[in-house]
Amino acid sequence: MKMKKAMGLFMAASMAMSLAACGGSSASKDGTTEGGDKGASEKTAIKLWTYPIGEWGSQERVEGIIANFNEKYPDVSVTVEYLDYTSGDDQVTAAIEAGTTPDIIMEGPERLVSNWGAAGKMVDLTDLWDEDSLKDIQAVSQKVVDACKSPTGVYYEYPLCMNAHSMAINYELFEKADALQYIDQETRTWTTENFQKALEALKKSGVETTGIVYCGGQGGDQGTRALAMNLYKAQFTNADHTKWTMNSEEGIKGLQLIADLVKKGDLSADAGIQAADELQLFANGTAAMTFAWNASNESNYAEQVAFTPYAVAFPSEDGVPELAGGIYGFGIFDNKDEAKIKAAKEFIKFVCDDEKQGPESVIASGFFPVRESFGNVYAGAEDEERMAVFNSFMKYLGDYYNVTPGWAEQRTAWWEMLQKIVSGTDVKEAVDQYVEICNTATENAMASSK
């Protein structure tokens, strides 16, 4: 017995010394090994962070996608962290500063290209854009291709899906107020004049909160931008995305109308909320409309609403809107690990391009494919008719100005400017200050990228 015990202690000590000599390995829950030499059976572990883009914010759905990926790539382990639009940007900024960024992140060009890509934090994904992929995406929209690359031609995003943001009304409240007459229900469009008439009808019928100009942060700011732009057909930037132009006559006129409607009481304003809060107020029936609607949000709030959410385009002077678009895809943070970068690219190509998984990945987003070859991914689906409504808005997609350098600074300046105008600051003065801040940020960003 003593001999056996001594031999066991000797073997244990030998194993400990061996582990210490090779750096001390420890197995993680997914079977990957941290530290030490890579063994033949060891997996490459990569991290994915994703904003809540439809069911890409659902652990169950994303784990199913990863399982499909692992059937083809069993030697890659993918862990996921789910971000939100309230604190997600701060989490990424903190990770960049700490050197703990994920390998893959899912969002849009305004973050992947104009922000983190411009700052030199992202991997060049040009090799993913082979000739077939490029033609397939160009057949849907050249705007998508252009948005995914920097001004110097470096691709920092590989896209999966796109959509056109809209607004929505509480159909029953509008019906009760006899305000449906102001909407062209065939096209789901309306004019600026009829928008004002609808607000007046809602207030006259006793609706306390018609719509809310939320300006407590950047979350969902595409809604307030689209409202201000469309009212009198303003352009947010110049054509080559080097100057901000909302201090044009049309831009000031639109923002002045918003300020006047708030002062009159036909619209509300809240400097303490963002789009997520406004959406909840719409879903529970407090607000008669939302400025932050899309197909994904309609699905997400379906079980909460006790009325008919009716998607409509933003009102415009001539009834022909120019809607803000969303492009969503993947980028890779440059963590200087070639094995992880290779694995990350394999994951992205599988998720976006695979003949079977690609369309399923789009459906999970609740939006529409950027590839012509995918066709109508909702054909024959239970919600085909519902998705057709949102697809009808795609023809109104406007300029993707989100790629303008200095985008991050602009977003903060926008909601700060809204707070000023709804609280009584002279609109032209506030808008001129906003544009000056934005143009300075753009000039600085362009200078630093040279």
CSV table of C-alpha atoms in Angstrom, one decimal:
chain,number,residue,atom,x,y,z
A,1,MET,CA,0.0,0.0,0.0
A,2,LYS,CA,2.8,2.5,0.9
A,3,MET,CA,4.5,1.7,-2.4
A,4,LYS,CA,1.3,2.3,-4.4
A,5,LYS,CA,0.6,5.5,-2.5
A,6,ALA,CA,4.1,6.8,-3.1
A,7,MET,CA,3.9,5.9,-6.8
A,8,GLY,CA,0.6,7.8,-7.1
A,9,LEU,CA,2.0,10.9,-5.4
A,10,PHE,CA,5.0,10.7,-7.8
A,11,MET,CA,2.8,10.5,-10.9
A,12,ALA,CA,0.6,13.4,-9.7
A,13,ALA,CA,3.7,15.6,-9.1
A,14,SER,CA,5.1,14.7,-12.5
A,15,MET,CA,1.8,15.6,-14.2
A,16,ALA,CA,1.7,19.0,-12.3
A,17,MET,CA,5.3,19.7,-13.3
A,18,SER,CA,4.5,18.8,-16.9
A,19,LEU,CA,1.5,21.2,-17.0
A,20,ALA,CA,3.5,24.0,-15.4
A,21,ALA,CA,6.3,23.5,-18.0
A,22,CYS,CA,3.9,24.0,-20.9
A,23,GLY,CA,2.2,27.0,-19.5
A,24,GLY,CA,-0.6,25.5,-17.4
A,25,SER,CA,-3.7,24.5,-19.4
A,26,SER,CA,-7.2,24.7,-18.2
A,27,ALA,CA,-10.2,23.3,-20.0
A,28,SER,CA,-13.3,25.6,-20.5
A,29,LYS,CA,-16.9,24.4,-20.5
A,30,ASP,CA,-17.0,24.1,-24.3
A,31,GLY,CA,-13.9,21.9,-24.4
A,32,THR,CA,-11.5,24.4,-25.6
A,33,THR,CA,-8.1,24.8,-23.9
A,34,GLU,CA,-6.7,28.0,-22.7
A,35,GLY,CA,-2.9,28.3,-22.6
A,36,GLY,CA,-0.3,25.7,-23.6
A,37,ASP,CA,0.4,24.1,-26.9
A,38,LYS,CA,-2.6,23.5,-29.2
A,39,GLY,CA,-3.4,19.8,-29.4
A,40,ALA,CA,-4.9,18.0,-32.3
A,41,SER,CA,-8.3,17.8,-30.7
A,42,GLU,CA,-8.5,21.4,-29.5
A,43,LYS,CA,-11.0,23.8,-30.9
A,44,THR,CA,-10.5,27.3,-32.0
A,45,ALA,CA,-12.6,29.5,-29.7
A,46,ILE,CA,-14.1,32.7,-31.0
A,47,LYS,CA,-16.5,35.2,-29.4
A,48,LEU,CA,-19.6,36.8,-31.1
A,49,TRP,CA,-21.2,39.9,-29.8
A,50,THR,CA,-24.6,40.8,-31.4
A,51,TYR,CA,-26.9,43.7,-31.1
A,52,PRO,CA,-30.6,42.8,-30.8
A,53,ILE,CA,-31.3,42.5,-34.5
A,54,GLY,CA,-34.6,40.5,-34.6
A,55,GLU,CA,-34.0,37.0,-33.2
A,56,TRP,CA,-30.2,37.5,-33.4
A,57,GLY,CA,-30.9,38.8,-29.9
A,58,SER,CA,-32.5,35.5,-28.9
A,59,GLN,CA,-30.2,32.9,-27.3
A,60,GLU,CA,-32.3,30.0,-28.5
A,61,ARG,CA,-32.2,31.1,-32.1
A,62,VAL,CA,-28.5,32.0,-32.2
A,63,GLU,CA,-27.5,28.7,-30.5
A,64,GLY,CA,-29.4,26.9,-33.2
A,65,ILE,CA,-27.5,28.8,-35.9
A,66,ILE,CA,-24.2,28.0,-34.1
A,67,ALA,CA,-25.2,24.3,-34.0
A,68,ASN,CA,-25.7,24.4,-37.8
A,69,PHE,CA,-22.3,26.0,-38.2
A,70,ASN,CA,-20.7,23.3,-36.0
A,71,GLU,CA,-22.1,20.5,-38.2
A,72,LYS,CA,-19.8,21.8,-40.9
A,73,TYR,CA,-17.0,23.3,-38.7
A,74,PRO,CA,-16.8,21.1,-35.6
A,75,ASP,CA,-13.4,22.5,-34.7
A,76,VAL,CA,-14.6,26.1,-34.1
A,77,SER,CA,-16.3,27.0,-30.8
A,78,VAL,CA,-18.5,30.1,-30.7
A,79,THR,CA,-19.6,31.8,-27.6
A,80,VAL,CA,-22.1,34.7,-27.7
A,81,GLU,CA,-22.8,37.9,-25.7
A,82,TYR,CA,-26.0,39.8,-26.4
A,83,LEU,CA,-25.9,43.6,-26.5
A,84,ASP,CA,-28.7,46.2,-26.4
A,85,TYR,CA,-28.9,49.6,-27.9
A,86,THR,CA,-28.9,51.4,-24.5
A,87,SER,CA,-25.5,50.2,-23.2
A,88,GLY,CA,-24.1,48.2,-26.1
A,89,ASP,CA,-21.9,51.0,-27.5
A,90,ASP,CA,-20.4,51.7,-24.1
A,91,GLN,CA,-19.6,48.0,-23.7
A,92,VAL,CA,-17.8,47.9,-27.0
A,93,THR,CA,-15.9,51.1,-26.2
A,94,ALA,CA,-14.8,49.6,-22.8
A,95,ALA,CA,-13.7,46.4,-24.5
A,96,ILE,CA,-11.7,48.3,-27.1
A,97,GLU,CA,-9.9,50.3,-24.3
A,98,ALA,CA,-9.3,47.1,-22.3
A,99,GLY,CA,-8.2,45.0,-25.2
A,100,THR,CA,-11.0,42.5,-24.7
A,101,THR,CA,-13.0,43.0,-27.9
A,102,PRO,CA,-14.9,40.0,-29.3
A,103,ASP,CA,-13.8,38.3,-32.5
A,104,ILE,CA,-17.0,39.0,-34.4
A,105,ILE,CA,-19.6,41.7,-34.0
A,106,MET,CA,-23.0,42.0,-35.7
A,107,GLU,CA,-24.4,45.5,-36.5
A,108,GLY,CA,-24.3,48.1,-39.3
A,109,PRO,CA,-21.8,50.1,-41.3
A,110,GLU,CA,-22.2,53.2,-39.0
A,111,ARG,CA,-20.5,51.2,-36.3
A,112,LEU,CA,-18.4,48.6,-38.2
A,113,VAL,CA,-17.1,50.9,-40.9
A,114,SER,CA,-17.5,54.6,-39.9
A,115,ASN,CA,-16.6,54.1,-36.2
A,116,TRP,CA,-14.5,51.1,-35.4
A,117,GLY,CA,-13.2,50.5,-38.9
A,118,ALA,CA,-12.1,54.2,-39.3
A,119,ALA,CA,-10.4,53.9,-35.9
A,120,GLY,CA,-8.3,51.0,-37.2
A,121,LYS,CA,-9.8,48.3,-34.9
A,122,MET,CA,-11.3,46.1,-37.6
A,123,VAL,CA,-10.0,43.4,-40.0
A,124,ASP,CA,-10.0,44.0,-43.7
A,125,LEU,CA,-12.7,41.7,-45.1
A,126,THR,CA,-12.1,42.3,-48.8
A,127,ASP,CA,-11.2,38.7,-49.4
A,128,LEU,CA,-14.8,37.7,-48.4
A,129,TRP,CA,-16.2,39.8,-51.2
A,130,ASP,CA,-15.5,37.4,-54.1
A,131,GLU,CA,-16.9,38.2,-57.6
A,132,ASP,CA,-20.0,36.1,-57.1
A,133,SER,CA,-20.9,37.7,-53.8
A,134,LEU,CA,-20.3,41.2,-55.1
A,135,LYS,CA,-22.6,40.7,-58.1
A,136,ASP,CA,-25.2,39.1,-56.0
A,137,ILE,CA,-25.3,42.0,-53.6
A,138,GLN,CA,-25.0,44.7,-56.3
A,139,ALA,CA,-28.1,43.2,-58.0
A,140,VAL,CA,-30.1,44.3,-54.9
A,141,SER,CA,-28.4,47.6,-54.0
A,142,GLN,CA,-25.1,49.3,-54.8
A,143,LYS,CA,-25.8,51.3,-51.7
A,144,VAL,CA,-25.2,48.2,-49.6
A,145,VAL,CA,-21.8,47.6,-51.3
A,146,ASP,CA,-20.7,51.2,-50.9
A,147,ALA,CA,-21.8,51.3,-47.2
A,148,CYS,CA,-19.7,48.3,-46.3
A,149,LYS,CA,-16.4,49.8,-47.2
A,150,SER,CA,-14.3,52.8,-46.1
A,151,PRO,CA,-13.6,55.9,-48.2
A,152,THR,CA,-10.3,54.2,-49.1
A,153,GLY,CA,-12.1,51.1,-50.4
A,154,VAL,CA,-11.5,48.7,-47.5
A,155,TYR,CA,-14.4,46.4,-46.6
A,156,TYR,CA,-15.0,46.3,-42.9
A,157,GLU,CA,-18.4,44.7,-43.1
A,158,TYR,CA,-19.9,41.6,-44.7
A,159,PRO,CA,-23.7,42.2,-45.0
A,160,LEU,CA,-26.5,39.8,-44.3
A,161,CYS,CA,-29.8,41.8,-44.4
A,162,MET,CA,-31.4,45.2,-44.8
A,163,ASN,CA,-34.6,47.0,-44.1
A,164,ALA,CA,-36.4,50.3,-44.3
A,165,HIS,CA,-37.4,51.9,-41.0
A,166,SER,CA,-41.0,53.1,-40.8
A,167,MET,CA,-43.3,54.4,-38.1
A,168,ALA,CA,-46.6,52.9,-37.0
A,169,ILE,CA,-50.0,54.0,-35.7
A,170,ASN,CA,-52.6,52.5,-33.3
A,171,TYR,CA,-55.2,51.7,-36.0
A,172,GLU,CA,-58.2,51.6,-33.7
A,173,LEU,CA,-57.3,55.0,-32.1
A,174,PHE,CA,-57.0,56.6,-35.5
A,175,GLU,CA,-60.2,54.9,-36.6
A,176,LYS,CA,-62.1,56.2,-33.5
A,177,ALA,CA,-60.7,59.7,-34.1
A,178,ASP,CA,-61.7,59.6,-37.8
A,179,ALA,CA,-58.0,60.2,-38.6
A,180,LEU,CA,-57.5,57.2,-41.0
A,181,GLN,CA,-58.8,59.5,-43.8
A,182,TYR,CA,-55.5,61.3,-43.7
A,183,ILE,CA,-53.5,58.2,-44.6
A,184,ASP,CA,-53.4,56.6,-48.1
A,185,GLN,CA,-54.0,53.1,-47.0
A,186,GLU,CA,-53.1,51.6,-50.4
A,187,THR,CA,-49.5,52.9,-50.2
A,188,ARG,CA,-49.4,53.6,-46.4
A,189,THR,CA,-48.1,57.1,-47.1
A,190,TRP,CA,-49.3,60.5,-46.0
A,191,THR,CA,-48.5,64.2,-46.5
A,192,THR,CA,-47.1,66.6,-43.9
A,193,GLU,CA,-50.3,68.5,-44.0
A,194,ASN,CA,-52.4,65.4,-43.4
A,195,PHE,CA,-50.0,64.3,-40.6
A,196,GLN,CA,-50.9,67.6,-38.8
A,197,LYS,CA,-54.6,67.1,-39.4
A,198,ALA,CA,-54.4,63.6,-38.0
A,199,LEU,CA,-52.7,64.9,-34.8
A,200,GLU,CA,-55.4,67.5,-34.4
A,201,ALA,CA,-58.1,64.8,-34.8
A,202,LEU,CA,-56.5,62.6,-32.3
A,203,LYS,CA,-56.2,65.4,-29.7
A,204,LYS,CA,-59.9,66.4,-30.4
A,205,SER,CA,-61.0,62.8,-29.8
A,206,GLY,CA,-59.3,62.8,-26.3
A,207,VAL,CA,-56.0,61.1,-27.1
A,208,GLU,CA,-53.6,62.5,-24.5
A,209,THR,CA,-50.3,61.3,-26.1
A,210,THR,CA,-50.2,61.2,-29.9
A,211,GLY,CA,-46.5,60.7,-30.6
A,212,ILE,CA,-43.4,61.3,-28.6
A,213,VAL,CA,-40.2,63.1,-29.7
A,214,TYR,CA,-37.8,61.0,-27.7
A,215,CYS,CA,-34.5,62.6,-27.1
A,216,GLY,CA,-32.9,61.0,-24.1
A,217,GLY,CA,-30.1,59.4,-26.0
A,218,GLN,CA,-29.2,57.9,-29.4
A,219,GLY,CA,-31.3,54.8,-29.2
A,220,GLY,CA,-33.6,54.7,-32.2
A,221,ASP,CA,-32.5,58.1,-33.4
A,222,GLN,CA,-33.2,57.0,-37.0
A,223,GLY,CA,-36.9,57.7,-36.2
A,224,THR,CA,-36.6,61.3,-35.2
A,225,ARG,CA,-34.1,61.9,-38.0
A,226,ALA,CA,-36.5,60.5,-40.6
A,227,LEU,CA,-39.4,62.5,-39.2
A,228,ALA,CA,-37.4,65.8,-39.3
A,229,MET,CA,-36.0,65.1,-42.8
A,230,ASN,CA,-39.2,64.0,-44.5
A,231,LEU,CA,-41.5,66.8,-43.3
A,232,TYR,CA,-40.1,69.2,-45.9
A,233,LYS,CA,-37.8,66.9,-48.0
A,234,ALA,CA,-34.5,67.9,-46.3
A,235,GLN,CA,-31.2,66.1,-47.0
A,236,PHE,CA,-29.2,65.0,-44.0
A,237,THR,CA,-25.8,65.3,-45.7
A,238,ASN,CA,-24.4,66.2,-49.1
A,239,ALA,CA,-24.1,63.6,-51.8
A,240,ASP,CA,-20.5,62.5,-51.0
A,241,HIS,CA,-21.0,62.4,-47.3
A,242,THR,CA,-18.5,65.0,-46.3
A,243,LYS,CA,-20.9,67.7,-44.9
A,244,TRP,CA,-23.9,67.7,-42.7
A,245,THR,CA,-26.8,69.8,-44.2
A,246,MET,CA,-29.8,69.8,-41.8
A,247,ASN,CA,-29.4,73.6,-41.4
A,248,SER,CA,-30.8,73.9,-44.9
A,249,GLU,CA,-34.1,75.8,-45.3
A,250,GLU,CA,-35.9,72.5,-45.5
A,251,GLY,CA,-34.2,71.0,-42.5
A,252,ILE,CA,-34.8,74.0,-40.3
A,253,LYS,CA,-38.4,74.2,-41.5
A,254,GLY,CA,-39.0,70.5,-40.5
A,255,LEU,CA,-37.4,70.9,-37.1
A,256,GLN,CA,-39.3,74.1,-36.5
A,257,LEU,CA,-42.6,72.3,-37.2
A,258,ILE,CA,-41.7,69.6,-34.7
A,259,ALA,CA,-40.9,72.3,-32.1
A,260,ASP,CA,-44.2,74.1,-32.9
A,261,LEU,CA,-46.2,70.8,-32.6
A,262,VAL,CA,-44.7,70.1,-29.2
A,263,LYS,CA,-45.4,73.6,-28.0
A,264,LYS,CA,-49.0,73.3,-29.2
A,265,GLY,CA,-49.4,70.0,-27.5
A,266,ASP,CA,-50.1,68.0,-30.7
A,267,LEU,CA,-46.9,66.1,-30.1
A,268,SER,CA,-45.2,65.3,-26.8
A,269,ALA,CA,-41.4,65.4,-26.1
A,270,ASP,CA,-39.4,63.5,-23.5
A,271,ALA,CA,-35.7,64.2,-22.8
A,272,GLY,CA,-35.6,61.2,-20.5
A,273,ILE,CA,-36.4,58.4,-22.9
A,274,GLN,CA,-35.0,56.7,-26.0
A,275,ALA,CA,-36.7,54.6,-28.6
A,276,ALA,CA,-37.0,51.4,-26.5
A,277,ASP,CA,-39.1,53.4,-24.0
A,278,GLU,CA,-41.2,55.0,-26.7
A,279,LEU,CA,-41.9,51.6,-28.2
A,280,GLN,CA,-43.0,50.3,-24.9
A,281,LEU,CA,-45.4,53.3,-24.5
A,282,PHE,CA,-46.8,52.5,-27.9
A,283,ALA,CA,-47.1,48.8,-27.2
A,284,ASN,CA,-49.1,49.4,-24.0
A,285,GLY,CA,-51.4,51.8,-25.7
A,286,THR,CA,-50.2,55.0,-24.1
A,287,ALA,CA,-48.9,56.6,-27.3
A,288,ALA,CA,-51.0,56.6,-30.5
A,289,MET,CA,-47.9,56.2,-32.8
A,290,THR,CA,-44.2,55.3,-32.8
A,291,PHE,CA,-41.4,56.7,-34.8
A,292,ALA,CA,-39.2,53.6,-34.4
A,293,TRP,CA,-41.0,50.8,-36.2
A,294,ASN,CA,-39.9,48.0,-38.5
A,295,ALA,CA,-40.8,44.4,-39.2
A,296,SER,CA,-38.6,43.1,-36.4
A,297,ASN,CA,-40.1,45.4,-33.8
A,298,GLU,CA,-43.6,44.4,-34.9
A,299,SER,CA,-42.7,40.8,-34.3
A,300,ASN,CA,-41.1,41.5,-31.0
A,301,TYR,CA,-44.0,43.4,-29.6
A,302,ALA,CA,-46.8,41.2,-31.1
A,303,GLU,CA,-47.7,39.5,-27.8
A,304,GLN,CA,-47.8,42.8,-25.9
A,305,VAL,CA,-50.2,44.8,-28.0
A,306,ALA,CA,-54.0,44.8,-27.6
A,307,PHE,CA,-54.6,46.8,-30.7
A,308,THR,CA,-53.6,46.7,-34.4
A,309,PRO,CA,-50.1,48.3,-35.0
A,310,TYR,CA,-50.4,49.7,-38.5
A,311,ALA,CA,-47.1,50.4,-40.2
A,312,VAL,CA,-46.9,53.6,-42.3
A,313,ALA,CA,-44.2,55.6,-43.9
A,314,PHE,CA,-43.0,59.0,-42.5
A,315,PRO,CA,-45.1,61.9,-43.7
A,316,SER,CA,-43.6,64.1,-46.4
A,317,GLU,CA,-44.5,67.3,-48.1
A,318,ASP,CA,-45.5,65.5,-51.4
A,319,GLY,CA,-46.4,62.1,-49.9
A,320,VAL,CA,-43.3,60.4,-51.3
A,321,PRO,CA,-41.1,59.6,-48.4
A,322,GLU,CA,-37.4,59.0,-48.2
A,323,LEU,CA,-36.9,56.3,-45.5
A,324,ALA,CA,-33.8,55.6,-43.4
A,325,GLY,CA,-32.4,52.2,-44.1
A,326,GLY,CA,-30.7,49.7,-42.0
A,327,ILE,CA,-27.9,47.4,-43.2
A,328,TYR,CA,-26.8,44.6,-40.9
A,329,GLY,CA,-23.9,42.2,-41.1
A,330,PHE,CA,-20.7,41.2,-39.5
A,331,GLY,CA,-17.2,42.6,-38.8
A,332,ILE,CA,-14.1,41.2,-37.2
A,333,PHE,CA,-12.1,43.0,-34.5
A,334,ASP,CA,-8.4,42.8,-35.2
A,335,ASN,CA,-7.2,40.8,-32.1
A,336,LYS,CA,-4.0,39.8,-33.9
A,337,ASP,CA,-4.8,36.0,-33.8
A,338,GLU,CA,-4.8,34.6,-37.3
A,339,ALA,CA,-6.4,31.3,-36.3
A,340,LYS,CA,-9.3,33.2,-34.7
A,341,ILE,CA,-9.6,35.5,-37.7
A,342,LYS,CA,-9.8,32.6,-40.1
A,343,ALA,CA,-12.4,30.9,-37.9
A,344,ALA,CA,-14.4,34.1,-37.7
A,345,LYS,CA,-14.4,34.4,-41.5
A,346,GLU,CA,-15.6,30.9,-41.8
A,347,PHE,CA,-18.5,31.6,-39.5
A,348,ILE,CA,-19.5,34.8,-41.3
A,349,LYS,CA,-19.4,33.2,-44.8
A,350,PHE,CA,-21.5,30.2,-43.5
A,351,VAL,CA,-24.1,32.4,-41.9
A,352,CYS,CA,-24.4,34.8,-44.8
A,353,ASP,CA,-23.7,32.8,-47.9
A,354,ASP,CA,-24.6,29.1,-47.2
A,355,GLU,CA,-27.4,28.1,-49.6
A,356,LYS,CA,-29.6,26.8,-46.7
A,357,GLN,CA,-28.4,28.8,-43.7
A,358,GLY,CA,-28.1,32.1,-45.4
A,359,PRO,CA,-31.9,32.6,-46.0
A,360,GLU,CA,-32.5,31.2,-42.4
A,361,SER,CA,-30.1,33.8,-41.0
A,362,VAL,CA,-32.0,36.6,-42.8
A,363,ILE,CA,-35.3,35.3,-41.5
A,364,ALA,CA,-33.9,35.3,-38.0
A,365,SER,CA,-33.2,39.1,-38.4
A,366,GLY,CA,-36.8,39.8,-39.4
A,367,PHE,CA,-35.5,41.8,-42.3
A,368,PHE,CA,-34.7,41.2,-46.0
A,369,PRO,CA,-31.8,39.7,-47.9
A,370,VAL,CA,-29.1,41.8,-49.5
A,371,ARG,CA,-28.5,38.9,-52.0
A,372,GLU,CA,-30.6,38.6,-55.1
A,373,SER,CA,-30.1,34.8,-55.2
A,374,PHE,CA,-32.0,34.4,-52.0
A,375,GLY,CA,-35.3,35.7,-53.5
A,376,ASN,CA,-38.3,36.1,-51.3
A,377,VAL,CA,-37.2,34.3,-48.1
A,378,TYR,CA,-40.7,34.7,-46.7
A,379,ALA,CA,-42.5,33.0,-49.6
A,380,GLY,CA,-44.9,30.4,-48.2
A,381,ALA,CA,-44.2,31.5,-44.6
A,382,GLU,CA,-47.0,32.1,-42.1
A,383,ASP,CA,-46.1,35.8,-42.0
A,384,GLU,CA,-45.6,36.3,-45.8
A,385,GLU,CA,-48.4,38.8,-46.0
A,386,ARG,CA,-47.1,40.8,-43.0
A,387,MET,CA,-43.6,40.9,-44.4
A,388,ALA,CA,-44.9,42.0,-47.8
A,389,VAL,CA,-46.1,45.3,-46.2
A,390,PHE,CA,-42.6,46.1,-44.9
A,391,ASN,CA,-41.0,45.0,-48.2
A,392,SER,CA,-43.2,47.6,-49.9
A,393,PHE,CA,-41.3,50.3,-48.1
A,394,MET,CA,-38.0,49.2,-49.6
A,395,LYS,CA,-38.6,51.3,-52.7
A,396,TYR,CA,-38.5,54.4,-50.6
A,397,LEU,CA,-35.0,53.8,-49.2
A,398,GLY,CA,-33.0,56.9,-49.2
A,399,ASP,CA,-29.4,57.8,-49.0
A,400,TYR,CA,-27.3,55.7,-46.5
A,401,TYR,CA,-25.7,58.8,-44.9
A,402,ASN,CA,-24.8,56.8,-41.8
A,403,VAL,CA,-21.3,56.2,-43.3
A,404,THR,CA,-20.4,59.9,-43.0
A,405,PRO,CA,-17.2,60.2,-41.0
A,406,GLY,CA,-17.9,61.6,-37.5
A,407,TRP,CA,-21.1,59.6,-37.3
A,408,ALA,CA,-20.7,58.8,-33.6
A,409,GLU,CA,-20.3,62.4,-32.6
A,410,GLN,CA,-23.3,63.3,-34.8
A,411,ARG,CA,-25.5,60.9,-32.9
A,412,THR,CA,-24.9,62.6,-29.6
A,413,ALA,CA,-25.2,66.1,-31.1
A,414,TRP,CA,-28.5,65.1,-32.7
A,415,TRP,CA,-30.4,64.3,-29.5
A,416,GLU,CA,-28.8,67.1,-27.6
A,417,MET,CA,-30.1,69.5,-30.4
A,418,LEU,CA,-33.6,68.0,-30.2
A,419,GLN,CA,-33.6,68.6,-26.4
A,420,LYS,CA,-32.9,72.3,-27.1
A,421,ILE,CA,-35.5,72.9,-29.7
A,422,VAL,CA,-38.4,71.2,-27.9
A,423,SER,CA,-37.5,73.2,-24.7
A,424,GLY,CA,-37.7,76.5,-26.5
A,425,THR,CA,-34.2,77.3,-27.9
A,426,ASP,CA,-34.3,79.1,-31.2
A,427,VAL,CA,-34.4,76.4,-33.8
A,428,LYS,CA,-32.0,77.9,-36.4
A,429,GLU,CA,-29.5,78.6,-33.7
A,430,ALA,CA,-29.7,75.1,-32.3
A,431,VAL,CA,-29.4,73.5,-35.7
A,432,ASP,CA,-26.5,75.7,-36.8
A,433,GLN,CA,-24.6,74.7,-33.6
A,434,TYR,CA,-25.5,71.0,-34.3
A,435,VAL,CA,-24.2,71.2,-37.9
A,436,GLU,CA,-21.0,73.0,-36.7
A,437,ILE,CA,-20.3,70.2,-34.2
A,438,CYS,CA,-20.9,67.5,-36.8
A,439,ASN,CA,-18.8,69.1,-39.6
A,440,THR,CA,-15.9,69.6,-37.2
A,441,ALA,CA,-16.1,65.9,-36.2
A,442,THR,CA,-16.2,64.9,-39.8
A,443,GLU,CA,-13.2,67.1,-40.8
A,444,ASN,CA,-11.2,65.6,-37.9
A,445,ALA,CA,-12.2,62.0,-38.8
A,446,MET,CA,-11.3,62.6,-42.4
A,447,ALA,CA,-7.9,64.2,-41.5
A,448,SER,CA,-7.0,61.3,-39.1
A,449,SER,CA,-7.8,58.7,-41.7
A,450,LYS,CA,-5.3,60.1,-44.3
